Coordinates of C-alpha atoms in Angstrom, one line a residue:
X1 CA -10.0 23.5 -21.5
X2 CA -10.7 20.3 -19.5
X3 CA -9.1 21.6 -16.2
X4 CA -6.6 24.0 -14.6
X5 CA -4.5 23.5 -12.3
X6 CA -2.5 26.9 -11.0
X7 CA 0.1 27.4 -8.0
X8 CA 2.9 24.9 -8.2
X9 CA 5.9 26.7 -9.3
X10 CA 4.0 29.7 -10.0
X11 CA 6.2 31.9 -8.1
X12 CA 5.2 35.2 -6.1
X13 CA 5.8 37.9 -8.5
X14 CA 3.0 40.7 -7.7
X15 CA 1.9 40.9 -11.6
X16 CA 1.3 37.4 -11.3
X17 CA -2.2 38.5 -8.8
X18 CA -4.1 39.4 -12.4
X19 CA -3.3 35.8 -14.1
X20 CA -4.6 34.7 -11.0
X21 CA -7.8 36.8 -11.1
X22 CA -8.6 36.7 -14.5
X23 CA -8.5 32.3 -14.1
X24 CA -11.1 32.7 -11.3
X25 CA -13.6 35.0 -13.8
X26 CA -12.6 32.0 -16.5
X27 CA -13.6 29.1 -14.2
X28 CA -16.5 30.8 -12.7
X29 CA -18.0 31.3 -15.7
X30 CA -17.5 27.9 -17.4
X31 CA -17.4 25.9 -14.2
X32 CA -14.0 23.9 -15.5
X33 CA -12.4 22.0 -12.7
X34 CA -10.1 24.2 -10.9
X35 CA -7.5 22.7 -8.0
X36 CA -5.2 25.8 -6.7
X37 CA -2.1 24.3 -4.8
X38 CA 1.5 26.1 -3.6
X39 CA 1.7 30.2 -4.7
X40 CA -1.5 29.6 -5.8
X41 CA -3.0 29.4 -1.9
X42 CA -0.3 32.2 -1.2
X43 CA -1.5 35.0 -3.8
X44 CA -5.1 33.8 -2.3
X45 CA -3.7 34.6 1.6
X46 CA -2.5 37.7 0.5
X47 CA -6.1 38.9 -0.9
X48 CA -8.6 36.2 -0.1
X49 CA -11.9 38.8 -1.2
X50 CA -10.9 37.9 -4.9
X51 CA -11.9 34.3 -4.7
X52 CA -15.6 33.9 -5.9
X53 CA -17.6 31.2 -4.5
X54 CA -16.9 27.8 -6.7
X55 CA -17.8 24.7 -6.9
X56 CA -15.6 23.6 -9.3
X57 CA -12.4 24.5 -7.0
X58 CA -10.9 22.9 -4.8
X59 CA -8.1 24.7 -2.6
X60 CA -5.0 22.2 -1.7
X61 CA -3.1 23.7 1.3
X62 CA -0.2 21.7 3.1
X63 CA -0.5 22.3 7.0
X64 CA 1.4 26.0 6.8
X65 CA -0.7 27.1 3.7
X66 CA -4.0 26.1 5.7
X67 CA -2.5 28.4 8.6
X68 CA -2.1 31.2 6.0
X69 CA -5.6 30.5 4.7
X70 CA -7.0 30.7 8.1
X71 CA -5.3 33.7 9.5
X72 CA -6.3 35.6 5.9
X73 CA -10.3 34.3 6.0
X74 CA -11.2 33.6 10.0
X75 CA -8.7 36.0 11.3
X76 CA -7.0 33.2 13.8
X77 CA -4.1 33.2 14.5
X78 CA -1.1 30.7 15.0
X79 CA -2.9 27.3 13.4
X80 CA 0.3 26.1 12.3
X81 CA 1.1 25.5 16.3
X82 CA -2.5 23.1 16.5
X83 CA -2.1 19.7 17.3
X84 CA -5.5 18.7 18.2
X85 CA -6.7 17.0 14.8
X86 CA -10.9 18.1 15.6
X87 CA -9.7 21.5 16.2
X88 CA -8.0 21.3 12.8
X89 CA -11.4 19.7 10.7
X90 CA -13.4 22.5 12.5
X91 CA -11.4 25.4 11.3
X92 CA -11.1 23.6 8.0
X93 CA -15.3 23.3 8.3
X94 CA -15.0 26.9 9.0
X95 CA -12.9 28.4 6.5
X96 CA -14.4 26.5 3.6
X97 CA -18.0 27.6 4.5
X98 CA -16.5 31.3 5.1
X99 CA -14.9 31.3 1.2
X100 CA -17.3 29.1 -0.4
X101 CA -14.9 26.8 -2.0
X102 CA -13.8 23.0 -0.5
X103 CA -10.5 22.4 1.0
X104 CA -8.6 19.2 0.8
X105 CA -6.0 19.7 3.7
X106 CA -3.1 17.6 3.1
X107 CA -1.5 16.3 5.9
X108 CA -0.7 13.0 7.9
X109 CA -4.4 12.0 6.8
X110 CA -5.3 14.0 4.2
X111 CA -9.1 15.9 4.5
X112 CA -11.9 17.2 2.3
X113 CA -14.2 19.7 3.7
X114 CA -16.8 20.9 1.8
X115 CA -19.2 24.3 1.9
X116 CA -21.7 22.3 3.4
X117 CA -20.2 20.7 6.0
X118 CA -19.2 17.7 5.2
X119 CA -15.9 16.2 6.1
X120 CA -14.0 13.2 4.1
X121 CA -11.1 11.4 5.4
X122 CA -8.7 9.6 3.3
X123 CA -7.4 6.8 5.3
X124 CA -4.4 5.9 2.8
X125 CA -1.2 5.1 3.6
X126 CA 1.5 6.6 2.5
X127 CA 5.2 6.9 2.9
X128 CA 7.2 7.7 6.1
X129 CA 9.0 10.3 4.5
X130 CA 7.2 13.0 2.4
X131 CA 9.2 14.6 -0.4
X132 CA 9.2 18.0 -2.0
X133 CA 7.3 18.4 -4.9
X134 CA 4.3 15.9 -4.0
X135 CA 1.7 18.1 -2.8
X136 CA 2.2 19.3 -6.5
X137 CA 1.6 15.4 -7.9
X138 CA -1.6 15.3 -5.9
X139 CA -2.8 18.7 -6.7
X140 CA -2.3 17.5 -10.8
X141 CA -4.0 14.5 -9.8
X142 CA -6.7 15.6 -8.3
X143 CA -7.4 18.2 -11.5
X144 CA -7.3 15.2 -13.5
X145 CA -9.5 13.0 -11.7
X146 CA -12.0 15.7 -10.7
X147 CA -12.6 16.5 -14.3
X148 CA -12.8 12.4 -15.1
X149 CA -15.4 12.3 -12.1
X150 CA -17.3 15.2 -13.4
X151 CA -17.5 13.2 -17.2
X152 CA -19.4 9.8 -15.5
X153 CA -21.9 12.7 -14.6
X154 CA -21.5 13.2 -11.0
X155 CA -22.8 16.6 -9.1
X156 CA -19.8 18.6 -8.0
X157 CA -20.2 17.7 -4.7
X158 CA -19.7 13.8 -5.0
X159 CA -17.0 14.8 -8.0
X160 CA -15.1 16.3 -5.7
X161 CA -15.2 14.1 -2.9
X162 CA -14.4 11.1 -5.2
X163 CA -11.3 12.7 -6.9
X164 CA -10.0 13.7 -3.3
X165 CA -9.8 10.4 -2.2
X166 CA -8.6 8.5 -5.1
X167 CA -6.2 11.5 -5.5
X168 CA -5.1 10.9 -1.7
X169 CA -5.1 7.0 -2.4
X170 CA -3.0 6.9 -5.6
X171 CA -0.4 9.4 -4.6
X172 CA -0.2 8.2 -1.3
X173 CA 0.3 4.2 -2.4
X174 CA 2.6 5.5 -5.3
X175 CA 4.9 7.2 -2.5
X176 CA 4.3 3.8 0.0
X177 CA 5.5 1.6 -2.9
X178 CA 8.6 4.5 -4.3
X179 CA 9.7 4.4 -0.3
X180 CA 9.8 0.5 -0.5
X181 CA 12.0 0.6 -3.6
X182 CA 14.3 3.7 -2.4
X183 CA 14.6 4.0 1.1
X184 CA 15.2 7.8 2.3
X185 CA 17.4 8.4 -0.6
X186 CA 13.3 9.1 -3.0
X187 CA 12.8 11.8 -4.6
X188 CA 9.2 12.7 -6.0
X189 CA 10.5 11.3 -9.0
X190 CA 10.2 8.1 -7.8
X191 CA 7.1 8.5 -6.7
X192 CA 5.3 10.1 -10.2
X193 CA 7.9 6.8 -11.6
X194 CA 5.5 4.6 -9.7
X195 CA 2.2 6.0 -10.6
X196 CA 1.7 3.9 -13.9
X197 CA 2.2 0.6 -11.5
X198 CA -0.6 1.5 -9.1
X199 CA -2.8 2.6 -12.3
X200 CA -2.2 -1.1 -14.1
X201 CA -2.6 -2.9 -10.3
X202 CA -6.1 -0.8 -10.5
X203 CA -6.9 -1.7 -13.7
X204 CA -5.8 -5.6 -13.4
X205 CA -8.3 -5.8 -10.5

């Protein structure tokens, strides 16, 4: 298995908690890359002992899931309400050196924080209007990528950072250049439809 990718439409069904935990034993033990995105993060909230530390995971919450995150791991409170952007990297600093495992917070600029410390900022731009369903085309992304970064024999560390960003930059210029064909009327459709352009433009260069 090359990577996993667990969480987006998942759904919350309580049996679901020992798929969950048996994928963690898997990846710890063969270090495959592991991104967990949507009811991924929530089954993690709910019992956030039962995540190992890993460094071939990265944790993708949107703003709300990083609230759940930090209520379940710090014990704070209200995050979701925080509008102060270096309060936000220092709980994210926090919470992914109290669970081991790096956190790309997606929001309007999308962060990596890693165990150690060390924050990335992804300074693509993206669409004025964020759909439904792409915080799922990142997360895939990012599995895919992070695995590809790991095979040109990169340290996790530096894997992870680059897949985050060129996850962040392809997703995000995607959704710029779906938004510039559709107007408010796109759909993440449109945006996955526009991934192969931004690939070739890439490749072209």
């Amino acid at each position: 298995m090359d990577a996993i990718v667990v969480g987006p439409g998942l759904g919350r069904d309580p049996k679901l908690a020992k798929l969950i935990d048996k994928l963690l034993q898997f990846v710890d033990a063969n270090q495959v890359p592991f991104i967990v995105d949507g009811d991924g993060l929530w089954f993690l909230s709910e019992n956030i002992t039962m995540l190992p530390r890993l460094e071939s995971a990265i944790l993708t919450p949107n703003f709300m899931e990083f609230s759940r995150l930090c209520k379940a791991a710090l014990g704070v409170d209200d995050v979701v309400k925080i509008r102060d952007p270096e309060e936000i990297r220092k709980l994210a600093v926090r919470l992914s050196d109290k669970i081991g495992v790096a956190v790309f917070v997606k929001k309007e600029h999308d962060i990596l924080v890693d165990p150690e410390g060390d924050v990335t900022e992804s300074e693509a731009i993206g669409s004025p209007r964020r759909v439904g369903g792409q915080g799922d085309t990142t997360a895939g992304s990012l599995g895919l990528l992070l695995y590809w970064a790991r095979k040109t024999g990169l340290d996790w560390k530096s894997a992870r950072k680059e897949a985050s960003m060129a996850s962040s930059w392809l997703i995000r210029e995607s959704a710029r250049r779906a938004f510039a064909a559709e107007g408010r009327p796109m759909t993440t459709t449109h945006v996955i439809g526009q991934i192969a352009n931004v690939i070739r433009m890439v490749d072209n260069k």
